CSV table of C-alpha atoms and ligand atoms in Angstrom, one decimal:
chain,number,residue,atom,x,y,z
A,1,UNK,CA,-37.1,-9.1,14.7
A,2,UNK,CA,-34.2,-11.5,14.0
A,3,UNK,CA,-30.8,-9.9,13.0
A,4,UNK,CA,-31.9,-6.3,12.8
A,5,UNK,CA,-31.3,-3.0,14.4
A,6,UNK,CA,-34.0,-0.5,15.3
A,7,UNK,CA,-33.2,3.1,15.4
A,8,UNK,CA,-35.5,5.6,17.1
A,9,UNK,CA,-35.2,9.3,16.7
A,10,UNK,CA,-36.3,10.5,20.2
A,11,UNK,CA,-36.9,14.0,18.9
A,12,UNK,CA,-39.7,12.8,16.6
A,13,UNK,CA,-40.4,9.3,17.8
A,14,UNK,CA,-39.7,8.0,14.3
A,15,UNK,CA,-38.5,4.4,14.2
A,16,UNK,CA,-36.6,2.6,11.4
A,17,UNK,CA,-35.7,-1.1,11.5
A,18,UNK,CA,-33.0,-2.4,9.2
A,19,UNK,CA,-31.5,-5.9,8.7
A,20,UNK,CA,-28.0,-6.6,9.9
A,21,UNK,CA,-26.4,-8.3,6.9
A,22,UNK,CA,-24.4,-11.5,7.2
A,23,UNK,CA,-21.2,-9.5,7.0
A,24,UNK,CA,-22.3,-7.3,10.0
A,25,UNK,CA,-23.1,-4.2,8.0
A,26,UNK,CA,-26.2,-2.1,8.1
A,27,UNK,CA,-27.1,0.4,5.4
A,28,UNK,CA,-26.6,4.1,6.2
A,29,UNK,CA,-29.8,4.7,4.3
A,30,UNK,CA,-31.5,3.9,7.6
A,31,UNK,CA,-30.3,7.2,9.0
A,32,UNK,CA,-31.5,9.1,5.9
A,33,UNK,CA,-34.9,7.6,6.4
A,34,UNK,CA,-35.0,8.9,9.9
A,35,UNK,CA,-33.8,12.4,9.0
A,36,UNK,CA,-32.0,13.2,5.7
A,37,UNK,CA,-29.7,15.7,7.6
A,38,UNK,CA,-28.3,13.1,10.1
A,39,UNK,CA,-24.7,12.1,9.6
A,40,UNK,CA,-22.5,9.3,11.0
A,41,UNK,CA,-19.4,10.8,12.6
A,42,UNK,CA,-16.7,8.2,11.9
A,43,UNK,CA,-13.2,9.7,11.8
A,44,UNK,CA,-10.8,7.6,9.7
A,45,UNK,CA,-13.7,5.3,8.6
A,46,UNK,CA,-13.2,2.9,11.6
A,47,UNK,CA,-16.8,1.7,11.4
A,48,UNK,CA,-17.5,2.5,7.8
A,49,UNK,CA,-17.8,0.0,4.9
A,50,UNK,CA,-17.3,2.3,1.9
A,51,UNK,CA,-18.1,-0.2,-0.8
A,52,UNK,CA,-19.0,-3.8,-1.5
A,53,UNK,CA,-16.1,-5.7,-3.0
A,54,UNK,CA,-15.5,-9.2,-4.4
A,55,UNK,CA,-11.7,-9.0,-4.5
A,56,UNK,CA,-10.1,-9.7,-1.1
A,57,UNK,CA,-11.5,-11.2,2.1
A,58,UNK,CA,-9.8,-10.4,5.4
A,59,UNK,CA,-10.9,-11.8,8.8
A,60,UNK,CA,-8.9,-9.9,11.3
A,61,UNK,CA,-9.9,-12.0,14.3
A,62,UNK,CA,-9.0,-15.3,12.7
A,63,UNK,CA,-6.0,-14.0,10.7
A,64,UNK,CA,-7.5,-15.0,7.3
A,65,UNK,CA,-6.6,-13.5,4.0
A,66,UNK,CA,-8.0,-14.6,0.6
A,67,UNK,CA,-7.8,-13.2,-2.9
A,68,UNK,CA,-11.0,-13.9,-4.8
A,69,UNK,CA,-11.6,-16.8,-2.4
A,70,UNK,CA,-8.1,-18.4,-2.7
A,71,UNK,CA,-6.2,-18.6,0.7
A,72,UNK,CA,-3.1,-16.5,0.6
A,73,UNK,CA,-1.0,-19.5,1.9
A,74,UNK,CA,-1.9,-21.5,-1.2
A,75,UNK,CA,-1.2,-18.6,-3.6
A,76,UNK,CA,2.1,-17.9,-2.0
A,77,UNK,CA,3.2,-21.5,-2.2
A,78,UNK,CA,1.9,-22.4,-5.7
A,79,UNK,CA,1.2,-19.3,-7.8
A,80,UNK,CA,3.2,-16.5,-9.3
A,81,UNK,CA,2.8,-12.8,-9.0
A,82,UNK,CA,1.6,-12.3,-12.6
A,83,UNK,CA,-1.0,-15.1,-12.2
A,84,UNK,CA,-2.2,-13.5,-9.0
A,85,UNK,CA,-2.4,-10.1,-10.7
A,86,UNK,CA,-4.6,-11.6,-13.4
A,87,UNK,CA,-6.8,-13.2,-10.7
A,88,UNK,CA,-7.2,-10.0,-8.8
A,89,UNK,CA,-8.2,-8.0,-11.9
A,90,UNK,CA,-10.2,-10.6,-13.8
A,91,UNK,CA,-11.8,-12.4,-10.9
A,92,UNK,CA,-10.6,-15.9,-11.9
A,93,UNK,CA,-7.3,-17.6,-12.3
A,94,UNK,CA,-6.2,-17.7,-15.9
A,95,UNK,CA,-6.3,-20.8,-18.0
A,96,UNK,CA,-3.0,-22.0,-19.3
A,97,UNK,CA,-3.6,-20.2,-22.6
A,98,UNK,CA,-4.8,-17.0,-20.9
A,99,UNK,CA,-1.7,-17.0,-18.7
A,100,UNK,CA,0.6,-17.2,-21.7
A,101,UNK,CA,-1.2,-14.3,-23.3
A,102,UNK,CA,-1.2,-12.3,-20.1
A,103,UNK,CA,2.5,-12.9,-19.5
A,104,UNK,CA,3.3,-11.9,-23.1
A,105,UNK,CA,1.3,-8.7,-22.9
A,106,UNK,CA,3.0,-7.6,-19.6
A,107,UNK,CA,6.4,-8.6,-21.0
A,108,UNK,CA,6.2,-6.5,-24.2
A,109,UNK,CA,5.0,-3.4,-22.3
A,110,UNK,CA,8.0,-3.2,-19.8
A,111,UNK,CA,9.8,-0.6,-21.9
A,112,UNK,CA,9.1,3.1,-21.2
A,113,UNK,CA,9.2,6.0,-23.7
A,114,UNK,CA,12.7,7.6,-23.7
A,115,UNK,CA,11.3,10.8,-22.5
A,116,UNK,CA,10.1,9.1,-19.4
A,117,UNK,CA,13.8,8.3,-18.8
A,118,UNK,CA,14.8,11.9,-19.5
A,119,UNK,CA,12.0,13.0,-17.1
A,120,UNK,CA,13.4,10.9,-14.3
A,121,UNK,CA,16.9,12.1,-14.9
A,122,UNK,CA,15.9,15.6,-14.0
A,123,UNK,CA,15.2,14.8,-10.3
A,124,UNK,CA,17.5,16.2,-7.6
A,125,UNK,CA,20.5,13.9,-7.2
A,126,UNK,CA,19.3,12.6,-3.8
A,127,UNK,CA,15.6,12.3,-4.6
A,128,UNK,CA,13.8,9.5,-2.7
A,129,UNK,CA,12.9,6.8,-5.2
A,130,UNK,CA,9.4,6.7,-3.9
A,131,UNK,CA,8.9,10.4,-4.6
A,132,UNK,CA,10.3,9.7,-8.1
A,133,UNK,CA,7.9,6.8,-8.6
A,134,UNK,CA,4.8,8.7,-7.5
A,135,UNK,CA,5.7,11.6,-9.8
A,136,UNK,CA,6.6,9.5,-12.8
A,137,UNK,CA,3.5,7.3,-12.6
A,138,UNK,CA,1.5,10.6,-12.6
A,139,UNK,CA,3.5,11.8,-15.6
A,140,UNK,CA,2.6,8.6,-17.6
A,141,UNK,CA,-0.9,10.1,-18.0
A,142,UNK,CA,0.7,12.7,-20.3
A,143,UNK,CA,2.3,10.0,-22.4
A,144,UNK,CA,-1.0,8.0,-22.8
A,145,UNK,CA,-3.7,10.7,-23.1
A,146,UNK,CA,-6.2,8.1,-24.3
A,147,UNK,CA,-6.1,6.7,-20.8
A,148,UNK,CA,-8.9,9.2,-19.8
A,149,UNK,CA,-11.4,7.1,-21.8
A,150,UNK,CA,-11.9,4.9,-18.8
A,151,UNK,CA,-15.2,3.4,-20.0
A,152,UNK,CA,-13.6,2.0,-23.1
A,153,UNK,CA,-12.8,-1.6,-22.2
A,154,UNK,CA,-9.9,-1.9,-24.6
A,155,UNK,CA,-8.3,1.4,-23.5
A,156,UNK,CA,-8.7,0.3,-19.9
A,157,UNK,CA,-7.1,-3.0,-20.4
A,158,UNK,CA,-4.1,-1.4,-22.2
A,159,UNK,CA,-3.4,1.0,-19.3
A,160,UNK,CA,-3.7,-1.9,-16.8
A,161,UNK,CA,-1.1,-3.9,-18.7
A,162,UNK,CA,1.1,-0.8,-19.1
A,163,UNK,CA,1.0,0.0,-15.4
A,164,UNK,CA,1.8,-3.5,-14.2
A,165,UNK,CA,4.5,-3.9,-16.8
A,166,UNK,CA,6.2,-0.6,-16.3
A,167,UNK,CA,6.2,-0.4,-12.5
A,168,UNK,CA,9.4,-2.5,-12.1
A,169,UNK,CA,11.1,-0.5,-14.8
A,170,UNK,CA,10.3,2.8,-13.2
A,171,UNK,CA,11.3,1.4,-9.8
A,172,UNK,CA,14.6,0.2,-11.0
A,173,UNK,CA,15.3,3.4,-12.9
A,174,UNK,CA,14.6,5.4,-9.7
A,175,UNK,CA,17.2,3.3,-7.9
A,176,UNK,CA,19.8,3.5,-10.7
A,177,UNK,CA,19.4,7.2,-10.8
A,178,UNK,CA,19.9,7.5,-7.0
A,179,UNK,CA,23.2,5.6,-7.2
A,180,UNK,CA,24.4,7.3,-10.4
A,181,UNK,CA,24.3,4.1,-12.4
A,182,UNK,CA,23.2,3.9,-16.1
A,183,UNK,CA,19.6,2.7,-16.5
A,184,UNK,CA,19.3,-1.0,-17.5
A,185,UNK,CA,16.6,-1.7,-20.0
A,186,UNK,CA,14.2,-4.6,-19.5
A,187,UNK,CA,15.2,-8.0,-20.7
A,188,UNK,CA,12.0,-9.6,-22.1
A,189,UNK,CA,13.4,-13.1,-21.9
A,190,UNK,CA,13.2,-12.9,-18.1
A,191,UNK,CA,10.2,-13.4,-15.8
A,192,UNK,CA,8.7,-10.5,-13.9
A,193,UNK,CA,10.7,-10.7,-10.7
A,194,UNK,CA,14.0,-11.7,-12.4
A,195,UNK,CA,13.6,-8.9,-14.9
A,196,UNK,CA,13.3,-6.4,-12.1
A,197,UNK,CA,16.4,-7.8,-10.3
A,198,UNK,CA,18.2,-7.6,-13.6
A,199,UNK,CA,17.3,-3.9,-14.1
A,200,UNK,CA,18.3,-3.2,-10.4
A,201,UNK,CA,21.7,-5.0,-10.3
A,202,UNK,CA,23.1,-5.7,-13.8
A,203,UNK,CA,26.5,-4.1,-14.3
A,204,UNK,CA,28.1,-4.1,-17.7
A,205,UNK,CA,27.5,-7.8,-18.5
A,206,UNK,CA,25.3,-9.0,-21.3
A,207,UNK,CA,23.0,-11.0,-19.1
A,208,UNK,CA,22.1,-11.1,-15.4
A,209,UNK,CA,22.1,-14.4,-13.5
A,210,UNK,CA,19.6,-14.1,-10.7
A,211,UNK,CA,19.7,-16.5,-7.8
A,212,UNK,CA,16.4,-18.4,-8.3
A,213,UNK,CA,15.9,-18.5,-4.5
A,214,UNK,CA,15.9,-14.7,-4.4
A,215,UNK,CA,13.8,-14.3,-7.5
A,216,UNK,CA,11.2,-16.7,-6.0
A,217,UNK,CA,11.3,-15.0,-2.6
A,218,UNK,CA,10.7,-11.6,-4.3
A,219,UNK,CA,7.8,-13.1,-6.3
A,220,UNK,CA,6.3,-14.5,-3.1
A,221,UNK,CA,6.6,-11.1,-1.4
A,222,UNK,CA,4.9,-9.5,-4.5
A,223,UNK,CA,2.0,-12.0,-4.1
A,224,UNK,CA,1.7,-11.1,-0.4
A,225,UNK,CA,1.6,-7.4,-1.1
A,226,UNK,CA,-0.7,-7.5,-4.1
A,227,UNK,CA,-3.9,-6.5,-2.3
A,228,UNK,CA,-5.4,-5.9,1.1
A,229,UNK,CA,-8.9,-4.6,0.6
A,230,UNK,CA,-9.8,-1.0,1.7
A,231,UNK,CA,-6.4,0.2,3.1
A,232,UNK,CA,-5.3,3.8,2.9
A,233,UNK,CA,-3.8,3.6,-0.6
A,234,UNK,CA,-6.6,1.6,-2.1
A,235,UNK,CA,-9.1,4.0,-0.6
A,236,UNK,CA,-7.0,6.8,-2.3
A,237,UNK,CA,-7.2,4.9,-5.6
A,238,UNK,CA,-11.0,4.5,-5.3
A,239,UNK,CA,-11.5,8.1,-4.1
A,240,UNK,CA,-9.5,9.6,-7.0
A,241,UNK,CA,-10.9,7.0,-9.4
A,242,UNK,CA,-14.5,8.0,-8.4
A,243,UNK,CA,-13.9,11.4,-10.0
A,244,UNK,CA,-13.2,9.5,-13.2
A,245,UNK,CA,-9.6,10.6,-13.3
A,246,UNK,CA,-7.3,8.5,-15.6
A,247,UNK,CA,-5.7,5.4,-14.0
A,248,UNK,CA,-2.2,6.9,-14.0
A,249,UNK,CA,-3.3,9.9,-11.9
A,250,UNK,CA,-5.3,7.6,-9.6
A,251,UNK,CA,-2.4,5.1,-9.2
A,252,UNK,CA,0.0,8.0,-8.4
A,253,UNK,CA,-2.4,9.1,-5.7
A,254,UNK,CA,-2.5,5.6,-4.3
A,255,UNK,CA,1.3,5.3,-4.4
A,256,UNK,CA,1.5,8.7,-2.5
A,257,UNK,CA,-0.8,7.3,0.2
A,258,UNK,CA,1.4,4.2,0.4
A,259,UNK,CA,4.5,6.4,0.9
A,260,UNK,CA,3.6,7.3,4.5
A,261,UNK,CA,5.3,5.5,7.4
A,262,UNK,CA,2.0,4.3,8.9
A,263,UNK,CA,1.3,2.4,5.6
A,264,UNK,CA,3.8,1.2,3.0
A,265,UNK,CA,6.6,3.2,4.6
A,266,UNK,CA,6.5,1.0,7.6
A,267,UNK,CA,9.0,-1.6,6.3
A,268,UNK,CA,11.6,1.1,5.9
A,269,UNK,CA,10.7,2.5,9.4
A,270,UNK,CA,11.1,-1.0,10.9
A,271,UNK,CA,14.7,-1.3,9.7
A,272,UNK,CA,15.6,2.2,10.9
A,273,UNK,CA,14.0,1.3,14.3
A,274,UNK,CA,15.9,-2.0,14.6
A,275,UNK,CA,19.1,-0.2,13.7
A,276,UNK,CA,18.5,2.3,16.5
A,277,UNK,CA,17.8,-0.5,19.0
A,278,UNK,CA,20.9,-2.2,17.7
A,279,UNK,CA,21.2,-5.0,20.3
A,280,UNK,CA,19.0,-7.6,21.9
A,281,UNK,CA,20.0,-6.2,25.3
A,282,UNK,CA,18.4,-2.8,24.4
A,283,UNK,CA,15.0,-4.3,23.5
A,284,UNK,CA,13.4,-4.0,27.0
A,285,UNK,CA,14.4,-0.3,27.3
A,286,UNK,CA,13.1,0.4,23.8
A,287,UNK,CA,9.7,-1.2,24.5
A,288,UNK,CA,9.4,1.0,27.6
A,289,UNK,CA,9.8,4.1,25.4
A,290,UNK,CA,7.0,2.8,23.2
A,291,UNK,CA,4.8,2.2,26.2
A,292,UNK,CA,5.4,5.8,27.4
A,293,UNK,CA,4.1,7.0,24.0
A,294,UNK,CA,7.5,8.1,22.7
A,295,UNK,CA,7.0,6.3,19.4
A,296,UNK,CA,5.4,3.3,17.9
A,297,UNK,CA,6.7,-0.2,17.5
A,298,UNK,CA,6.9,-0.2,13.8
A,299,UNK,CA,5.7,-3.3,12.0
A,300,UNK,CA,3.3,-4.0,14.8
A,301,UNK,CA,-0.5,-3.5,14.9
A,302,UNK,CA,-3.1,-3.3,12.2
A,303,UNK,CA,-6.5,-1.7,11.8
A,304,UNK,CA,-8.1,-5.0,10.8
A,305,UNK,CA,-5.9,-7.9,12.2
A,306,UNK,CA,-6.3,-8.4,15.9
A,307,UNK,CA,-4.3,-11.6,15.5
A,308,UNK,CA,-1.1,-12.6,13.8
A,309,UNK,CA,-1.1,-11.1,10.2
A,310,UNK,CA,-1.1,-14.3,8.0
A,311,UNK,CA,1.3,-12.5,5.6
A,312,UNK,CA,3.8,-12.0,8.5
A,313,UNK,CA,4.0,-15.8,9.0
A,314,UNK,CA,4.7,-16.4,5.3
A,315,UNK,CA,7.3,-13.6,5.2
A,316,UNK,CA,9.0,-15.2,8.2
A,317,UNK,CA,9.3,-18.5,6.3
A,318,UNK,CA,10.5,-16.7,3.2
A,319,UNK,CA,13.1,-15.0,5.3
A,320,UNK,CA,14.6,-18.4,6.2
A,321,UNK,CA,15.0,-19.2,2.5
A,322,UNK,CA,16.7,-15.9,1.7
A,323,UNK,CA,19.0,-16.0,4.7
A,324,UNK,CA,20.0,-19.5,3.8
A,325,UNK,CA,21.0,-18.2,0.3
A,326,UNK,CA,22.7,-14.9,1.2
A,327,UNK,CA,23.5,-15.1,4.9
A,328,UNK,CA,21.5,-13.8,7.8
A,329,UNK,CA,20.6,-10.2,8.6
A,330,UNK,CA,22.4,-9.1,11.8
A,331,UNK,CA,19.2,-7.3,12.8
A,332,UNK,CA,17.2,-10.5,12.8
A,333,UNK,CA,18.1,-11.3,16.4
A,334,UNK,CA,16.9,-7.9,17.5
A,335,UNK,CA,13.6,-8.4,15.6
A,336,UNK,CA,13.1,-11.9,17.1
A,337,UNK,CA,13.8,-10.6,20.6
A,338,UNK,CA,11.5,-7.6,20.0
A,339,UNK,CA,8.7,-9.8,18.8
A,340,UNK,CA,9.0,-12.2,21.7
A,341,UNK,CA,9.1,-9.4,24.3
A,342,UNK,CA,6.2,-7.5,22.8
A,343,UNK,CA,4.0,-10.6,22.5
A,344,UNK,CA,4.6,-11.3,26.2
A,345,UNK,CA,3.9,-7.7,27.3
A,346,UNK,CA,0.5,-6.6,28.6
A,347,UNK,CA,0.6,-3.3,26.7
A,348,UNK,CA,0.7,-5.1,23.3
A,349,UNK,CA,-1.5,-8.1,24.4
A,350,UNK,CA,-4.3,-5.8,25.6
A,351,UNK,CA,-4.3,-3.8,22.4
A,352,UNK,CA,-4.0,-6.9,20.3
A,353,UNK,CA,-0.8,-5.7,18.6
A,354,UNK,CA,0.9,-8.4,16.5
A,355,UNK,CA,3.6,-8.3,13.9
A,356,UNK,CA,2.2,-7.2,10.5
A,357,UNK,CA,3.5,-7.9,7.0
A,358,UNK,CA,6.2,-5.2,7.3
A,359,UNK,CA,7.9,-6.5,10.4
A,360,UNK,CA,10.0,-9.0,8.6
A,361,UNK,CA,9.8,-8.0,5.0
A,362,UNK,CA,12.4,-5.2,5.4
A,363,UNK,CA,14.9,-7.7,6.8
A,364,UNK,CA,14.6,-9.8,3.7
A,365,UNK,CA,14.9,-6.8,1.4
A,366,UNK,CA,18.0,-5.6,3.2
A,367,UNK,CA,19.5,-9.1,3.1
A,368,UNK,CA,18.8,-9.1,-0.7
A,369,UNK,CA,20.8,-5.9,-1.0
A,370,UNK,CA,18.0,-3.4,-1.5
A,371,UNK,CA,18.7,0.1,0.0
A,372,UNK,CA,16.1,1.2,2.6
A,373,UNK,CA,14.7,3.9,0.3
A,374,UNK,CA,13.6,1.2,-2.1
A,375,UNK,CA,11.5,-0.8,0.4
A,376,UNK,CA,8.2,1.1,-0.1
A,377,UNK,CA,8.8,1.0,-3.8
A,378,UNK,CA,9.0,-2.8,-3.5
A,379,UNK,CA,5.5,-2.6,-1.9
A,380,UNK,CA,4.2,-0.3,-4.6
A,381,UNK,CA,5.2,-2.6,-7.5
A,382,UNK,CA,2.9,-5.5,-6.6
A,383,UNK,CA,0.1,-3.4,-5.0
A,384,UNK,CA,-0.5,-1.8,-8.4
A,385,UNK,CA,-2.5,-4.9,-9.4
A,386,UNK,CA,-4.7,-4.6,-6.3
A,387,UNK,CA,-5.2,-0.9,-6.9
A,388,UNK,CA,-6.2,-1.5,-10.5
A,389,UNK,CA,-8.5,-4.4,-9.5
A,390,UNK,CA,-10.4,-2.0,-7.2
A,391,UNK,CA,-10.4,0.7,-9.8
A,392,UNK,CA,-12.1,-1.7,-12.3
A,393,UNK,CA,-14.6,-2.9,-9.7
A,394,UNK,CA,-15.4,0.7,-8.8
A,395,UNK,CA,-16.1,1.7,-12.3
A,396,UNK,CA,-18.6,-1.1,-12.7
A,397,UNK,CA,-20.3,-0.6,-9.4
A,398,UNK,CA,-23.7,1.2,-9.9
A,399,UNK,CA,-23.9,2.0,-6.2
A,400,UNK,CA,-20.7,4.1,-6.3
A,401,UNK,CA,-20.8,7.8,-6.9
A,402,UNK,CA,-18.0,10.4,-6.6
A,403,UNK,CA,-16.5,10.0,-3.1
A,404,UNK,CA,-17.6,13.0,-1.1
A,405,UNK,CA,-17.8,12.5,2.7
A,406,UNK,CA,-19.4,15.1,4.9
A,407,UNK,CA,-17.9,16.8,8.0
A,408,UNK,CA,-18.7,18.2,11.4
A,409,UNK,CA,-17.7,21.9,11.2
A,410,UNK,CA,-16.0,22.9,14.4
A,411,UNK,CA,-14.4,26.2,13.4
A,412,UNK,CA,-15.2,29.8,14.2
A,413,UNK,CA,-18.6,31.2,13.8
A,414,UNK,CA,-19.2,34.2,11.5
A,415,UNK,CA,-16.8,37.1,12.2
A,416,UNK,CA,-16.0,40.3,10.4
A,417,UNK,CA,-12.9,40.7,8.2
A,418,UNK,CA,-10.4,43.2,9.8
A,419,UNK,CA,-7.6,45.1,7.9
A,420,UNK,CA,-4.1,43.7,8.9
A,421,UNK,CA,-3.3,46.6,11.1
A,422,UNK,CA,-6.3,46.1,13.2
A,423,UNK,CA,-5.8,42.4,13.9
A,424,UNK,CA,-4.2,41.1,17.1
A,425,UNK,CA,-0.6,40.0,17.1
A,426,UNK,CA,-0.8,36.9,19.2
A,427,UNK,CA,-0.5,33.7,17.2
A,428,UNK,CA,-3.4,31.3,17.5
A,429,UNK,CA,-1.8,27.9,17.9
A,430,UNK,CA,-3.7,25.2,16.1
A,431,UNK,CA,-4.7,23.0,19.0
A,432,UNK,CA,-5.4,20.1,16.6
A,433,UNK,CA,-1.7,19.6,15.7
A,434,UNK,CA,0.0,17.0,17.9
A,435,UNK,CA,3.4,17.9,19.4
A,436,UNK,CA,6.2,16.4,17.2
A,437,UNK,CA,9.9,15.9,17.6
A,438,UNK,CA,12.0,18.4,15.5
A,439,UNK,CA,13.3,17.0,12.3
A,440,UNK,CA,17.0,16.0,12.5
A,441,UNK,CA,19.4,18.5,10.9
A,442,UNK,CA,20.4,16.0,8.1
A,443,UNK,CA,16.7,15.9,7.1
A,444,UNK,CA,16.8,19.6,6.2
A,445,UNK,CA,19.5,20.1,3.5
A,446,UNK,CA,20.3,23.7,2.7
A,447,UNK,CA,18.7,24.5,-0.6
A,448,UNK,CA,17.5,27.6,-2.4
B,1,CMC,N1,3.1,0.5,18.7
B,1,CMC,C1,2.6,0.9,19.9
B,1,CMC,N2,1.3,1.2,20.1
B,1,CMC,C2,0.5,1.0,19.1
B,1,CMC,C3,0.9,0.5,17.9
B,1,CMC,C4,2.3,0.3,17.7
B,1,CMC,N3,2.7,-0.1,16.5
B,1,CMC,N4,-0.1,0.4,17.0
B,1,CMC,C5,-1.2,0.8,17.8
B,1,CMC,N5,-0.8,1.1,19.0
B,1,CMC,C6,-1.7,1.5,20.1
B,1,CMC,C7,-2.2,2.9,20.0
B,1,CMC,O1,-1.3,3.8,20.6
B,1,CMC,C8,-3.5,2.8,20.7
B,1,CMC,O2,-3.3,2.8,22.1
B,1,CMC,P1,-4.3,3.6,23.0
B,1,CMC,O3,-5.6,2.8,22.9
B,1,CMC,O4,-3.7,3.5,24.4
B,1,CMC,O5,-4.4,5.0,22.5
B,1,CMC,C9,-4.0,1.4,20.3
B,1,CMC,O6,-2.8,0.7,20.1
B,1,CMC,C10,-4.9,1.4,19.0
B,1,CMC,O7,-4.1,2.0,18.0
B,1,CMC,P2,-4.7,2.9,16.8
B,1,CMC,O8,-3.7,3.9,16.4
B,1,CMC,O9,-6.1,3.3,17.2
B,1,CMC,O10,-4.8,1.8,15.7
B,1,CMC,P3,-5.1,2.0,14.2
B,1,CMC,O11,-6.0,0.9,13.7
B,1,CMC,O12,-5.6,3.4,14.0
B,1,CMC,O13,-3.7,2.0,13.5
B,1,CMC,C11,-1.7,1.2,12.5
B,1,CMC,C12,-3.2,0.9,12.8
B,1,CMC,C13,-1.2,0.1,11.6
B,1,CMC,C14,-1.6,2.5,11.8
B,1,CMC,C15,-0.9,1.2,13.8
B,1,CMC,O14,-1.0,-0.1,14.5
B,1,CMC,C16,0.5,1.6,13.6
B,1,CMC,O15,0.8,2.8,13.6
B,1,CMC,N6,1.5,0.6,13.5
B,1,CMC,C17,2.8,0.9,13.2
B,1,CMC,C18,3.0,1.2,11.7
B,1,CMC,C19,2.9,-0.1,10.9
B,1,CMC,O16,3.5,-1.1,11.2
B,1,CMC,N7,2.2,0.1,9.8
B,1,CMC,C20,2.1,-1.0,8.8
B,1,CMC,C21,0.7,-1.6,8.8
B,1,CMC,S1,0.5,-3.1,7.8
B,1,CMC,C22,0.9,-2.7,6.2
B,1,CMC,C23,0.2,-1.5,5.7
B,1,CMC,O17,-0.9,-1.2,5.9
B,1,CMC,O18,0.8,-0.9,4.8
């Protein structure tokens, strides 16, 4: 029988044998052959491969990450973010000529319509920049209505260029708005990362001189964050894209998924956690609270990596360069002590919890002067290329249909509707909601 699995439906005695593919997958069609009504119950897709993809390879046991076959370590050392974005989307590294054209296309699309600026200026004064980014990316679909013609290759390419080009502009505008500074327009003489730094930090001078060490560090972080196969936000991109929505709407959905603290929000959560721990001496007591289930060790653990996240190693090296240029982050010692203690602790060892990409990236962003609220935005900028690569792949995949999982219904059986006066008064607590700590008072501003 070789590498195969045989399933027997003991109700009927029907047997189906299917091959186990080289990548350890079996087709779900085997179940349909047994009984078309059978479903796999797989909450959160822990054992489900939802698509075939040629973009990114992750081996979680060995700590391997490759984009289109190229090891992340080589790309981080030798490539640039725009070159990697091209690789992800087109499948091959660009020739010298293609790279020049690609850079030019991105550079001349960095400006946004003035009404996009006005739109952003209407947010509440203390709006979170990630919320602004999600909303403004969605709003771009109203500026480019032709984007809905997703099967027109030229239209598709134009929106891809626009999204990659405008993300840093929107991100910097969101920051400038939150600190009450005038928006700085793109400077098309600058490279991608330096242009973003210029839009973030330039104050009343004709040109912005970026420290090349910081610009390179940012570009490396962009490379590391550019794609990571079927994570939560990429799955959101593919799910929304599968309904043939335009790429701005799909990218906004992906960015919204990234916003959560279990995904792209983790880098912000790490710094808040390190700030609360505050000292090396407080690390053991903090780890005990994690082990008692009173919160997670943010920046640790991963659904796929059961080993050191290869991105985390590169981020750690990049941190050294940045700290040498701008001085160290006082929270670094706490982070190092936390990592050492966790890696020696049975709780984390048994669960194979290692630092992930977010454990050290926030420390770099903070040392570079980015406010905490910008950290997830800094993740969204480069991940846009990955989301778009998956969107293009999805559209060309003949096996893909609209994403539409099934469910196990566990609710009430049929019951008659009663007028309000005849219903019981006792509240039916929803047993599925976990107990959560009350939000702090400062998180609930008094508003109309
Ligand atoms: N701290 C403490 N315990 C943890 C952690 C953690 N960070 N992560 C997982 N565990 C425990 C979890 O409680 C469970 O224990 P038990 O078996 O006793 O119930 C076990 O490890 C397995 O965890 P899980 O929740 O089933 O794992 P998952 O694959 O569903 O979650 C994760 C993956 C990344 C959401 C989770 O590890 C986590 O919450 N980490 C902290 C947040 C974080 O750093 N996220 C960034 C991820 S990397 C970048 C990105 O994706 O954006």
